[in-house]
Every structure is written in C-alpha cells, then in structure tokens.
mmCIF file of C-alpha atoms in Angstrom:
data_model
loop_
_atom_site.group_PDB
_atom_site.id
_atom_site.type_symbol
_atom_site.label_atom_id
_atom_site.label_comp_id
_atom_site.label_asym_id
_atom_site.label_seq_id
_atom_site.Cartn_x
_atom_site.Cartn_y
_atom_site.Cartn_z
ATOM 1 C CA UNK A 108 49.670 15.269 11.715
ATOM 2 C CA UNK A 109 49.246 18.986 12.386
ATOM 3 C CA UNK A 110 45.518 18.684 11.842
ATOM 4 C CA UNK A 111 45.288 15.812 14.335
ATOM 5 C CA UNK A 112 47.241 17.778 16.927
ATOM 6 C CA UNK A 113 44.913 20.713 16.413
ATOM 7 C CA UNK A 114 41.890 18.441 16.812
ATOM 8 C CA UNK A 115 43.181 17.051 20.123
ATOM 9 C CA UNK A 116 43.970 20.538 21.399
ATOM 10 C CA UNK A 117 40.537 21.879 20.486
ATOM 11 C CA UNK A 118 38.709 18.908 22.009
ATOM 12 C CA UNK A 119 40.519 19.227 25.326
ATOM 13 C CA UNK A 120 40.276 23.006 25.279
ATOM 14 C CA UNK A 121 36.497 22.708 25.001
ATOM 15 C CA UNK A 122 36.386 20.172 27.837
ATOM 16 C CA UNK A 123 38.524 22.387 30.078
ATOM 17 C CA UNK A 124 36.218 25.305 29.363
ATOM 18 C CA UNK A 125 32.967 23.600 30.329
ATOM 19 C CA UNK A 126 34.063 21.417 33.282
ATOM 20 C CA UNK A 127 33.426 22.941 36.682
ATOM 21 C CA UNK A 128 35.411 21.330 39.461
ATOM 22 C CA UNK A 129 37.819 18.953 37.743
ATOM 23 C CA UNK A 130 38.267 15.280 38.542
ATOM 24 C CA UNK A 131 35.128 13.205 38.077
ATOM 25 C CA UNK A 132 33.167 16.300 37.073
ATOM 26 C CA UNK A 133 34.879 15.916 33.692
ATOM 27 C CA UNK A 134 33.705 12.336 33.134
ATOM 28 C CA UNK A 135 30.311 13.051 31.480
ATOM 29 C CA UNK A 136 31.856 15.366 28.901
ATOM 30 C CA UNK A 137 34.783 12.989 28.312
ATOM 31 C CA UNK A 138 32.250 10.282 27.617
ATOM 32 C CA UNK A 139 30.462 12.452 25.077
ATOM 33 C CA UNK A 140 33.528 13.883 23.325
ATOM 34 C CA UNK A 141 35.931 10.947 23.400
ATOM 35 C CA UNK A 142 33.714 7.862 23.320
ATOM 36 C CA UNK A 143 30.482 8.889 21.587
ATOM 37 C CA UNK A 144 31.662 11.580 19.185
ATOM 38 C CA UNK A 145 35.175 10.377 18.344
ATOM 39 C CA UNK A 146 35.212 6.687 19.239
ATOM 40 C CA UNK A 147 38.825 6.977 20.385
ATOM 41 C CA UNK A 148 38.387 4.397 23.145
ATOM 42 C CA UNK A 149 35.983 2.421 25.343
ATOM 43 C CA UNK A 150 34.418 3.640 28.564
ATOM 44 C CA UNK A 151 36.279 1.016 30.649
ATOM 45 C CA UNK A 152 39.606 2.364 29.457
ATOM 46 C CA UNK A 153 38.698 5.871 30.624
ATOM 47 C CA UNK A 154 37.590 4.525 34.010
ATOM 48 C CA UNK A 155 40.927 2.714 34.319
ATOM 49 C CA UNK A 156 42.703 5.962 33.589
ATOM 50 C CA UNK A 157 40.701 7.616 36.357
ATOM 51 C CA UNK A 158 41.612 4.906 38.855
ATOM 52 C CA UNK A 159 45.279 5.225 37.946
ATOM 53 C CA UNK A 160 45.241 9.019 37.941
ATOM 54 C CA UNK A 161 43.928 9.193 41.476
ATOM 55 C CA UNK A 162 46.965 7.257 42.520
ATOM 56 C CA UNK A 163 49.425 9.497 40.719
ATOM 57 C CA UNK A 164 50.889 12.846 41.663
ATOM 58 C CA UNK A 165 49.252 15.887 40.123
ATOM 59 C CA UNK A 166 45.788 17.054 39.145
ATOM 60 C CA UNK A 167 43.448 14.167 38.260
ATOM 61 C CA UNK A 168 41.848 15.891 35.270
ATOM 62 C CA UNK A 169 45.297 16.583 33.807
ATOM 63 C CA UNK A 170 46.486 13.027 34.338
ATOM 64 C CA UNK A 171 43.382 11.550 32.671
ATOM 65 C CA UNK A 172 43.671 13.966 29.732
ATOM 66 C CA UNK A 173 47.347 13.076 29.317
ATOM 67 C CA UNK A 174 46.557 9.342 29.331
ATOM 68 C CA UNK A 175 43.897 9.792 26.661
ATOM 69 C CA UNK A 176 46.161 12.009 24.565
ATOM 70 C CA UNK A 177 48.928 9.406 24.761
ATOM 71 C CA UNK A 178 46.533 6.598 23.878
ATOM 72 C CA UNK A 179 45.434 8.484 20.770
ATOM 73 C CA UNK A 180 48.720 9.933 19.517
ATOM 74 C CA UNK A 181 51.620 8.912 21.772
ATOM 75 C CA UNK A 182 53.781 11.624 23.357
ATOM 76 C CA UNK A 183 52.751 14.555 21.085
ATOM 77 C CA UNK A 184 49.115 13.696 21.816
ATOM 78 C CA UNK A 185 49.770 13.561 25.572
ATOM 79 C CA UNK A 186 51.424 16.979 25.612
ATOM 80 C CA UNK A 187 48.722 18.522 23.428
ATOM 81 C CA UNK A 188 45.870 17.147 25.541
ATOM 82 C CA UNK A 189 47.416 18.446 28.779
ATOM 83 C CA UNK A 190 48.035 21.905 27.339
ATOM 84 C CA UNK A 191 44.555 22.000 25.814
ATOM 85 C CA UNK A 192 42.736 21.200 29.039
ATOM 86 C CA UNK A 193 44.614 23.846 31.092
ATOM 87 C CA UNK A 194 44.420 26.686 28.549
ATOM 88 C CA UNK A 195 40.889 27.877 29.414
ATOM 89 C CA UNK A 196 41.848 27.961 33.117
ATOM 90 C CA UNK A 197 44.892 30.087 32.429
ATOM 91 C CA UNK A 198 42.893 32.576 30.360
ATOM 92 C CA UNK A 199 39.868 32.829 32.672
ATOM 93 C CA UNK A 200 41.716 32.865 35.994
ATOM 94 C CA UNK A 201 44.294 35.381 34.809
ATOM 95 C CA UNK A 202 41.501 37.722 33.748
ATOM 96 C CA UNK A 203 39.751 37.346 37.118
ATOM 97 C CA UNK A 204 42.944 37.790 39.145
ATOM 98 C CA UNK A 205 43.780 40.994 37.277
ATOM 99 C CA UNK A 206 40.212 42.281 37.647
ATOM 100 C CA UNK A 207 39.855 41.402 41.327
ATOM 101 C CA UNK A 208 43.114 43.008 42.411
ATOM 102 C CA UNK A 209 41.589 46.340 41.357
ATOM 103 C CA UNK A 210 38.505 45.810 43.533
ATOM 104 C CA UNK A 211 40.118 44.339 46.632
ATOM 105 C CA UNK A 212 39.740 47.568 48.665
ATOM 106 C CA UNK A 213 36.066 47.994 47.883
ATOM 107 C CA UNK A 214 34.080 47.436 51.098
ATOM 108 C CA UNK A 215 31.273 45.486 49.366
ATOM 109 C CA UNK A 216 33.756 43.157 47.693
ATOM 110 C CA UNK A 217 35.308 42.578 51.128
ATOM 111 C CA UNK A 218 31.955 41.671 52.731
ATOM 112 C CA UNK A 219 31.184 39.259 49.902
ATOM 113 C CA UNK A 220 34.627 37.645 50.139
ATOM 114 C CA UNK A 221 34.264 37.283 53.928
ATOM 115 C CA UNK A 222 30.990 35.406 53.394
ATOM 116 C CA UNK A 223 32.587 33.277 50.695
ATOM 117 C CA UNK A 224 35.522 32.347 52.926
ATOM 118 C CA UNK A 225 33.106 30.790 55.443
ATOM 119 C CA UNK A 226 31.575 28.737 52.645
ATOM 120 C CA UNK A 227 35.047 27.635 51.528
ATOM 121 C CA UNK A 228 35.766 26.156 54.962
ATOM 122 C CA UNK A 229 32.577 24.095 54.683
ATOM 123 C CA UNK A 230 33.666 22.920 51.212
ATOM 124 C CA UNK A 231 37.074 21.845 52.549
ATOM 125 C CA UNK A 232 35.442 19.954 55.411
ATOM 126 C CA UNK A 233 33.190 18.208 52.890
ATOM 127 C CA UNK A 234 36.257 17.188 50.833
ATOM 128 C CA UNK A 235 38.007 15.879 53.959
ATOM 129 C CA UNK A 236 34.981 13.749 54.897
ATOM 130 C CA UNK A 237 34.821 12.320 51.364
ATOM 131 C CA UNK A 238 38.514 11.416 51.426
ATOM 132 C CA UNK A 239 38.247 9.959 54.912
ATOM 133 C CA UNK A 240 35.477 7.601 53.769
ATOM 134 C CA UNK A 241 37.509 6.434 50.777
ATOM 135 C CA UNK A 242 40.954 6.147 52.289
ATOM 136 C CA UNK A 243 40.976 5.760 56.072
ATOM 137 C CA UNK A 244 39.996 2.176 56.778
ATOM 138 C CA UNK A 245 41.652 0.893 59.938
ATOM 139 C CA UNK A 246 43.637 1.834 63.018
ATOM 140 C CA UNK A 247 46.814 2.453 61.006
ATOM 141 C CA UNK A 248 44.821 4.858 58.885
ATOM 142 C CA UNK A 249 43.695 6.755 62.009
ATOM 143 C CA UNK A 250 47.278 6.946 63.242
ATOM 144 C CA UNK A 251 48.694 8.200 59.939
ATOM 145 C CA UNK A 252 45.846 10.712 59.639
ATOM 146 C CA UNK A 253 46.481 12.034 63.166
ATOM 147 C CA UNK A 254 50.242 12.275 62.669
ATOM 148 C CA UNK A 255 49.869 14.143 59.365
ATOM 149 C CA UNK A 256 47.271 16.508 60.877
ATOM 150 C CA UNK A 257 49.255 17.317 64.015
ATOM 151 C CA UNK A 258 52.658 17.600 62.348
ATOM 152 C CA UNK A 259 51.202 19.859 59.689
ATOM 153 C CA UNK A 260 49.463 22.063 62.283
ATOM 154 C CA UNK A 261 52.214 22.415 64.855
ATOM 155 C CA UNK A 262 55.485 22.160 62.959
ATOM 156 C CA UNK A 263 56.856 23.679 59.800
ATOM 157 C CA UNK A 264 57.855 20.350 58.324
ATOM 158 C CA UNK A 265 57.304 20.345 54.578
ATOM 159 C CA UNK A 266 54.284 18.367 53.306
ATOM 160 C CA UNK A 267 56.705 16.809 50.798
ATOM 161 C CA UNK A 268 58.420 14.898 53.613
ATOM 162 C CA UNK A 269 55.090 13.849 55.129
ATOM 163 C CA UNK A 270 53.902 12.470 51.795
ATOM 164 C CA UNK A 271 57.115 10.502 51.249
ATOM 165 C CA UNK A 272 57.046 9.251 54.842
ATOM 166 C CA UNK A 273 53.408 8.128 54.563
ATOM 167 C CA UNK A 274 54.097 6.191 51.345
ATOM 168 C CA UNK A 275 57.040 4.401 52.972
ATOM 169 C CA UNK A 276 54.960 3.703 56.100
ATOM 170 C CA UNK A 277 52.209 2.198 53.929
ATOM 171 C CA UNK A 278 54.664 -0.100 52.166
ATOM 172 C CA UNK A 279 56.229 -1.248 55.456
ATOM 173 C CA UNK A 280 52.897 -1.814 57.266
ATOM 174 C CA UNK A 281 51.395 -3.845 54.432
ATOM 175 C CA UNK A 282 54.585 -5.880 53.911
ATOM 176 C CA UNK A 283 54.759 -6.746 57.609
ATOM 177 C CA UNK A 284 51.051 -7.682 57.592
ATOM 178 C CA UNK A 285 51.522 -9.965 54.604
ATOM 179 C CA UNK A 286 54.609 -11.549 56.124
ATOM 180 C CA UNK A 287 52.836 -12.276 59.415
ATOM 181 C CA UNK A 288 49.797 -13.699 57.573
ATOM 182 C CA UNK A 289 51.882 -16.109 55.490
ATOM 183 C CA UNK A 290 53.810 -16.985 58.668
ATOM 184 C CA UNK A 291 50.559 -17.987 60.406
ATOM 185 C CA UNK A 292 49.475 -19.931 57.338
ATOM 186 C CA UNK A 293 52.710 -21.922 57.391
ATOM 187 C CA UNK A 294 52.312 -22.766 61.100
ATOM 188 C CA UNK A 295 48.841 -24.213 60.529
ATOM 189 C CA UNK A 296 50.181 -26.578 57.923
ATOM 190 C CA UNK B 9 64.650 35.510 39.272
ATOM 191 C CA UNK B 10 61.065 35.162 40.521
ATOM 192 C CA UNK B 11 59.826 33.163 37.509
ATOM 193 C CA UNK B 12 62.433 30.476 38.049
ATOM 194 C CA UNK B 13 61.680 30.031 41.763
ATOM 195 C CA UNK B 14 57.957 30.135 40.984
ATOM 196 C CA UNK B 15 58.379 27.375 38.404
ATOM 197 C CA UNK B 16 60.445 25.285 40.834
ATOM 198 C CA UNK B 17 57.957 25.648 43.705
ATOM 199 C CA UNK B 18 54.993 24.597 41.564
ATOM 200 C CA UNK B 19 56.994 21.780 40.011
ATOM 201 C CA UNK B 20 57.429 20.391 43.536
ATOM 202 C CA UNK B 21 53.691 20.747 44.196
ATOM 203 C CA UNK B 22 52.882 18.930 40.954
ATOM 204 C CA UNK B 23 55.252 16.150 41.906
ATOM 205 C CA UNK B 24 54.242 15.617 45.530
ATOM 206 C CA UNK B 25 50.552 16.541 45.734
ATOM 207 C CA UNK B 26 48.824 13.181 45.324
ATOM 208 C CA UNK B 27 45.027 13.003 45.180
ATOM 209 C CA UNK B 28 43.917 15.808 42.908
ATOM 210 C CA UNK B 29 43.259 19.534 43.176
ATOM 211 C CA UNK B 30 42.418 19.871 46.883
ATOM 212 C CA UNK B 31 45.604 17.944 47.729
ATOM 213 C CA UNK B 32 47.631 20.933 46.520
ATOM 214 C CA UNK B 33 46.067 23.088 49.273
ATOM 215 C CA UNK B 34 48.484 22.113 52.089
ATOM 216 C CA UNK B 35 51.407 22.817 49.774
ATOM 217 C CA UNK B 36 50.054 26.239 48.834
ATOM 218 C CA UNK B 37 49.538 27.103 52.488
ATOM 219 C CA UNK B 38 53.083 26.036 53.287
ATOM 220 C CA UNK B 39 54.329 28.102 50.339
ATOM 221 C CA UNK B 40 52.553 31.163 51.723
ATOM 222 C CA UNK B 41 54.037 30.680 55.210
ATOM 223 C CA UNK B 42 57.563 29.895 54.021
ATOM 224 C CA UNK B 43 58.054 32.435 51.241
ATOM 225 C CA UNK B 44 55.642 35.217 52.188
ATOM 226 C CA UNK B 45 54.912 35.618 48.463
ATOM 227 C CA UNK B 46 51.194 35.914 49.173
ATOM 228 C CA UNK B 47 49.076 36.255 52.328
ATOM 229 C CA UNK B 48 46.995 33.475 53.873
ATOM 230 C CA UNK B 49 43.836 35.534 53.234
ATOM 231 C CA UNK B 50 44.377 35.007 49.537
ATOM 232 C CA UNK B 51 43.854 31.262 49.980
ATOM 233 C CA UNK B 52 40.108 31.493 50.621
ATOM 234 C CA UNK B 53 39.606 33.814 47.617
ATOM 235 C CA UNK B 54 41.653 31.357 45.586
ATOM 236 C CA UNK B 55 39.477 28.379 46.505
ATOM 237 C CA UNK B 56 36.238 30.282 45.943
ATOM 238 C CA UNK B 57 37.292 31.498 42.507
ATOM 239 C CA UNK B 58 38.711 28.116 41.526
ATOM 240 C CA UNK B 59 35.507 26.324 42.471
ATOM 241 C CA UNK B 60 33.232 28.759 40.667
ATOM 242 C CA UNK B 61 35.056 29.011 37.346
ATOM 243 C CA UNK B 62 35.528 26.351 34.650
ATOM 244 C CA UNK B 63 38.588 24.139 34.647
ATOM 245 C CA UNK B 64 40.277 21.726 37.070
ATOM 246 C CA UNK B 65 40.456 23.230 40.590
ATOM 247 C CA UNK B 66 44.146 22.459 41.036
ATOM 248 C CA UNK B 67 45.062 24.277 37.834
ATOM 249 C CA UNK B 68 42.806 27.216 38.634
ATOM 250 C CA UNK B 69 44.420 27.560 42.066
ATOM 251 C CA UNK B 70 47.933 27.427 40.600
ATOM 252 C CA UNK B 71 47.099 30.054 37.980
ATOM 253 C CA UNK B 72 45.466 32.339 40.556
ATOM 254 C CA UNK B 73 48.339 32.150 43.032
ATOM 255 C CA UNK B 74 50.919 32.545 40.255
ATOM 256 C CA UNK B 75 49.130 35.654 38.963
ATOM 257 C CA UNK B 76 49.068 37.181 42.419
ATOM 258 C CA UNK B 77 52.755 36.499 42.974
ATOM 259 C CA UNK B 78 54.203 37.557 39.646
ATOM 260 C CA UNK B 79 51.481 39.000 37.434
ATOM 261 C CA UNK B 80 50.210 37.888 34.066
ATOM 262 C CA UNK B 81 53.137 35.658 33.201
ATOM 263 C CA UNK B 82 53.349 34.274 36.758
ATOM 264 C CA UNK B 83 50.036 32.439 36.384
ATOM 265 C CA UNK B 84 51.267 30.774 33.234
ATOM 266 C CA UNK B 85 54.620 29.777 34.764
ATOM 267 C CA UNK B 86 53.039 28.348 37.928
ATOM 268 C CA UNK B 87 50.573 26.273 35.919
ATOM 269 C CA UNK B 88 53.267 24.921 33.616
ATOM 270 C CA UNK B 89 55.391 24.000 36.629
ATOM 271 C CA UNK B 90 52.527 22.087 38.210
ATOM 272 C CA UNK B 91 51.694 20.388 34.906
ATOM 273 C CA UNK B 92 55.160 19.138 33.993
ATOM 274 C CA UNK B 93 55.563 16.280 36.527
ATOM 275 C CA UNK B 94 52.105 14.897 35.597
ATOM 276 C CA UNK B 95 53.011 14.954 31.952
ATOM 277 C CA UNK B 96 56.297 13.115 32.407
ATOM 278 C CA UNK B 97 54.924 10.556 34.873
ATOM 279 C CA UNK B 98 51.832 9.737 32.807
ATOM 280 C CA UNK B 99 53.849 9.349 29.606
ATOM 281 C CA UNK B 100 56.296 6.994 31.336
ATOM 282 C CA UNK B 101 53.480 4.940 32.870
ATOM 283 C CA UNK B 102 51.563 4.788 29.586
ATOM 284 C CA UNK B 103 54.549 2.962 28.137
ATOM 285 C CA UNK B 104 54.294 0.140 30.704
ATOM 286 C CA UNK B 105 50.698 0.417 31.824
ATOM 287 C CA UNK B 106 49.921 -3.189 32.772
ATOM 288 C CA UNK B 107 52.997 -3.722 34.891
ATOM 289 C CA UNK B 108 52.372 -0.541 36.877
ATOM 290 C CA UNK B 109 48.695 -1.257 37.462
ATOM 291 C CA UNK B 110 49.379 -4.618 39.075
ATOM 292 C CA UNK B 111 52.389 -3.637 41.166
ATOM 293 C CA UNK B 112 51.804 -4.488 44.812
ATOM 294 C CA UNK B 113 54.084 -1.711 46.007
ATOM 295 C CA UNK B 114 51.859 0.938 44.391
ATOM 296 C CA UNK B 115 48.811 -0.242 46.343
ATOM 297 C CA UNK B 116 50.867 -0.442 49.528
ATOM 298 C CA UNK B 117 52.137 3.113 49.165
ATOM 299 C CA UNK B 118 48.573 4.323 48.737
ATOM 300 C CA UNK B 119 47.482 2.572 51.871
ATOM 301 C CA UNK B 120 49.719 5.019 53.733
ATOM 302 C CA UNK B 121 49.258 8.005 51.436
ATOM 303 C CA UNK B 122 45.465 8.340 51.570
ATOM 304 C CA UNK B 123 45.114 8.949 55.320
ATOM 305 C CA UNK B 124 48.133 11.280 55.284
ATOM 306 C CA UNK B 125 46.692 13.393 52.470
ATOM 307 C CA UNK B 126 43.360 13.539 54.315
ATOM 308 C CA UNK B 127 45.170 14.760 57.445
ATOM 309 C CA UNK B 128 47.124 17.371 55.501
ATOM 310 C CA UNK B 129 43.992 18.807 53.910
ATOM 311 C CA UNK B 130 42.213 18.839 57.277
ATOM 312 C CA UNK B 131 45.104 20.839 58.769
ATOM 313 C CA UNK B 132 44.968 23.296 55.872
ATOM 314 C CA UNK B 133 41.209 23.647 56.434
ATOM 315 C CA UNK B 134 41.738 24.376 60.122
ATOM 316 C CA UNK B 135 44.261 27.100 59.362
ATOM 317 C CA UNK B 136 41.885 28.680 56.840
ATOM 318 C CA UNK B 137 39.150 28.553 59.493
ATOM 319 C CA UNK B 138 41.415 30.298 62.016
ATOM 320 C CA UNK B 139 41.955 33.184 59.629
ATOM 321 C CA UNK B 140 38.348 33.429 58.480
ATOM 322 C CA UNK B 141 36.247 32.692 61.567
ATOM 323 C CA UNK B 142 38.174 33.488 64.736
ATOM 324 C CA UNK B 143 38.627 37.028 66.083
ATOM 325 C CA UNK B 144 41.868 36.616 67.985
ATOM 326 C CA UNK B 145 42.483 40.382 68.131
ATOM 327 C CA UNK B 146 39.102 41.163 69.644
ATOM 328 C CA UNK B 147 39.462 38.247 72.077
ATOM 329 C CA UNK B 148 42.830 39.498 73.324
ATOM 330 C CA UNK B 149 41.466 43.019 73.796
ATOM 331 C CA UNK B 150 38.311 42.083 75.679
ATOM 332 C CA UNK B 151 39.362 38.724 77.148
ATOM 333 C CA UNK B 152 35.801 37.506 76.631
ATOM 334 C CA UNK B 153 35.568 33.921 75.381
ATOM 335 C CA UNK B 154 32.311 34.922 73.704
ATOM 336 C CA UNK B 155 34.306 37.175 71.379
ATOM 337 C CA UNK B 156 36.670 34.442 70.200
ATOM 338 C CA UNK B 157 34.303 33.170 67.519
ATOM 339 C CA UNK B 158 32.446 35.320 65.028
ATOM 340 C CA UNK B 159 28.938 33.963 65.701
ATOM 341 C CA UNK B 160 27.400 35.221 62.472
ATOM 342 C CA UNK B 161 30.034 33.354 60.529
ATOM 343 C CA UNK B 162 29.706 30.211 62.613
ATOM 344 C CA UNK B 163 25.980 30.136 61.924
ATOM 345 C CA UNK B 164 26.564 30.567 58.176
ATOM 346 C CA UNK B 165 29.179 27.817 58.328
ATOM 347 C CA UNK B 166 26.759 25.351 59.917
ATOM 348 C CA UNK B 167 24.009 26.141 57.407
ATOM 349 C CA UNK B 168 26.445 25.882 54.486
ATOM 350 C CA UNK B 169 27.902 22.612 55.711
ATOM 351 C CA UNK B 170 24.504 20.967 56.170
ATOM 352 C CA UNK B 171 23.455 22.248 52.739
ATOM 353 C CA UNK B 172 26.565 20.865 51.058
ATOM 354 C CA UNK B 173 26.194 17.438 52.675
ATOM 355 C CA UNK B 174 22.445 17.077 52.184
ATOM 356 C CA UNK B 175 21.708 18.798 48.880
ATOM 357 C CA UNK B 176 24.845 18.027 46.835
ATOM 358 C CA UNK B 177 24.429 21.112 44.663
ATOM 359 C CA UNK B 178 27.350 22.437 42.719
ATOM 360 C CA UNK B 179 29.831 24.394 44.917
ATOM 361 C CA UNK B 180 29.321 27.546 42.855
ATOM 362 C CA UNK B 181 25.730 27.769 44.200
ATOM 363 C CA UNK B 182 26.880 27.794 47.828
ATOM 364 C CA UNK B 183 29.629 30.286 47.046
ATOM 365 C CA UNK B 184 27.100 32.637 45.444
ATOM 366 C CA UNK B 185 24.720 32.318 48.412
ATOM 367 C CA UNK B 186 27.568 32.956 50.867
ATOM 368 C CA UNK B 187 28.637 36.059 48.934
ATOM 369 C CA UNK B 188 25.104 37.473 49.092
ATOM 370 C CA UNK B 189 24.809 36.691 52.820
ATOM 371 C CA UNK B 190 28.188 38.349 53.410
ATOM 372 C CA UNK B 191 27.021 41.462 51.576
ATOM 373 C CA UNK B 192 23.630 41.735 53.289
ATOM 374 C CA UNK B 193 24.881 41.142 56.838
ATOM 375 C CA UNK B 194 28.135 43.095 56.354
ATOM 376 C CA UNK B 195 30.577 40.312 57.341
#
C-alpha cells in the first residue's frame, strides 16, 4: 500500500515537473507515463477525464490527475496524485518568488519585466480568442460575454456571483429553448 | 490570522474558477483590488513566471501570489486552498461518473458559463493592459492624446500577438524575447 502511494506520488511529481503550461500540455506525458509505461488505463478514459475536468471548477491538470489517481487507488490515490502534481510548482515558484523579491529594485530587472508584461497581455488576448471560439456560439453567448465583461470592468461585483449567475442563465435559456421546441413539435402533430 | 484568510480566499477561487488556470485570473485581480494584499503590477510578473516555469499555470499563480502575500508558507497555504475544492469535487464525481456525464443540467450550465468566463478573462486582460501600456500620469500632465499610449510597448504588443497567433511557439519563447526587448530598449 505504502509503496503504491509512493509510486503514484513520484509519477505525478515527475509529470508536474516537466509540464509547461498545464491543461492539455500535460496530455503527451500522461499518455507516456500512465498508458504506455504503467498500463493503468486506456487513452479514451483519459480524454473523458479531460472533457469532464474542463467542465469542473479548479485547475484542469489537477482535476485530471485526481481522476486518474482515484481510478487507480480510490480516494488515497486521488489525494496523492493531486499533491504529487502540485509539489514541483510549490518548490520552484517559492524559490523564484523569494529570489525575485530581492531583485525587484534593480533597473535592468524592471526593464525586462516591463517588456514581459506587454507579452503577457498578448498571451491573455490569445487565451480569450481561444475560449471565444470554443464557447461563444450564438447571440445569447454574445450577451452573456458582454454582460460579464462590462460588469467586471465597471463594478466591483465579485466574479463568484457572475459565475453563479451565468450558470443559472444557461440552465434557464436552454430549458426555455427545449420547451418551445417541443411545443412547436406538438403543434405540428 | 493571515494564513486562515489566505486559505479561505484561495478555497473560493478553487471552487468558483471554472475553465482552468487562466480562469483564476479575474479572481486574483479582484482579490488584489479588494484586499490590497498585493499590487496589480504583481499580476503581470505572476503570469510571466507561471507560464515560463514547469507546472500547471493556475497552481503556479496561486503559489506565487501566496508567497508574495505571506512568505514561504503563504505559497503553500494558497495552493492547498485552491486544490481542496477540486479534490473533493472530483472524488465525489468519480463515485457516480456516468450519471454526472449525461446530466442535461451540467451541459446547460456550461452553455452560460463559457461566455461568462471568456468575458471575465477579457476584462482582467484589459485591466492588466491599462497598468502596463497606458501612461495616464503623463497624459494628465501634458494633455496630449499622443502621450496616452506607450508607442514602443504597443508596437511590441502587436508583434508579439501576431507571433503568438501565427507561430504557436511555447509562451516561454515569447516571454524571453519580450524580456530582451524590454532590456535593450529600456522599457
């Protein structure tokens, strides 16, 4: 039991340490470690976990790791996999944060960070375009997008409320659509 | 007790940020505005470092912000807070996987969630851009519209954006290039 836990931890630790970017960036190494090397599950199962994880709260890479850990060893496996995949981040980022705070006043570091911040805006815009293509499909999508954007920019309303509101709006809009479609179908008969 | 409030704030982010690492950005921005625990400038450093180091971006961002708020242990606490909701939710769903996957209401909720999350991230991007690219101080002093935008930065932004869309290299490459450009042209 202890040995299995250790094996899960080490596997996910390694994957956390070599994945840049999270999410789907982790898929190739998951394939190698989990399917090819260990034979813990099939590729389709991992893809299902990805689809589900995108729809769940939290970081996608963590959700997928937790699913795989649970699949292999129930709750202890789930906890171990999640802790394993975040451990490299905690170590590396803590080291950088401590290091950088000592160099923040250096003028060269400031120039470099100013350049980087411009690049970061371009990266965010790229992410927004990607999400728009996947998730904004019709006029209701445009409306919800605009409301979220404007409310977030001009009020101090918590994003928590916006997220809850958007989920409820989605459920209502789709239910009404379905109801009106079945209503039309009944009339034709 | 800073550790307790830190844990609680990141627990909320882990519970409500749907759509992966970047989706935590609007929550982090709101946290900065509401609590004043860290400045908005920190957010761009946070993204750059999170994109150019190993590990999931969302976790890297949580660790970095936590470290800057409450030191060594703060990074750990923030990350654990963000992790906990995922862990509980995934374990519960794993127990009744098939039923959850086919539930109509889940798909319906996402129909509304996806555009909202996109809008939230766009707003966070705009606020980062205001801090990083506009020169409101200089504009107010001189009253010249020409001074509102930092033109050097705008040019770099356009080049970066086209590069990201067309070449699809790893983000760390663009971040490195931008750092060098910032150094050479004294941004």
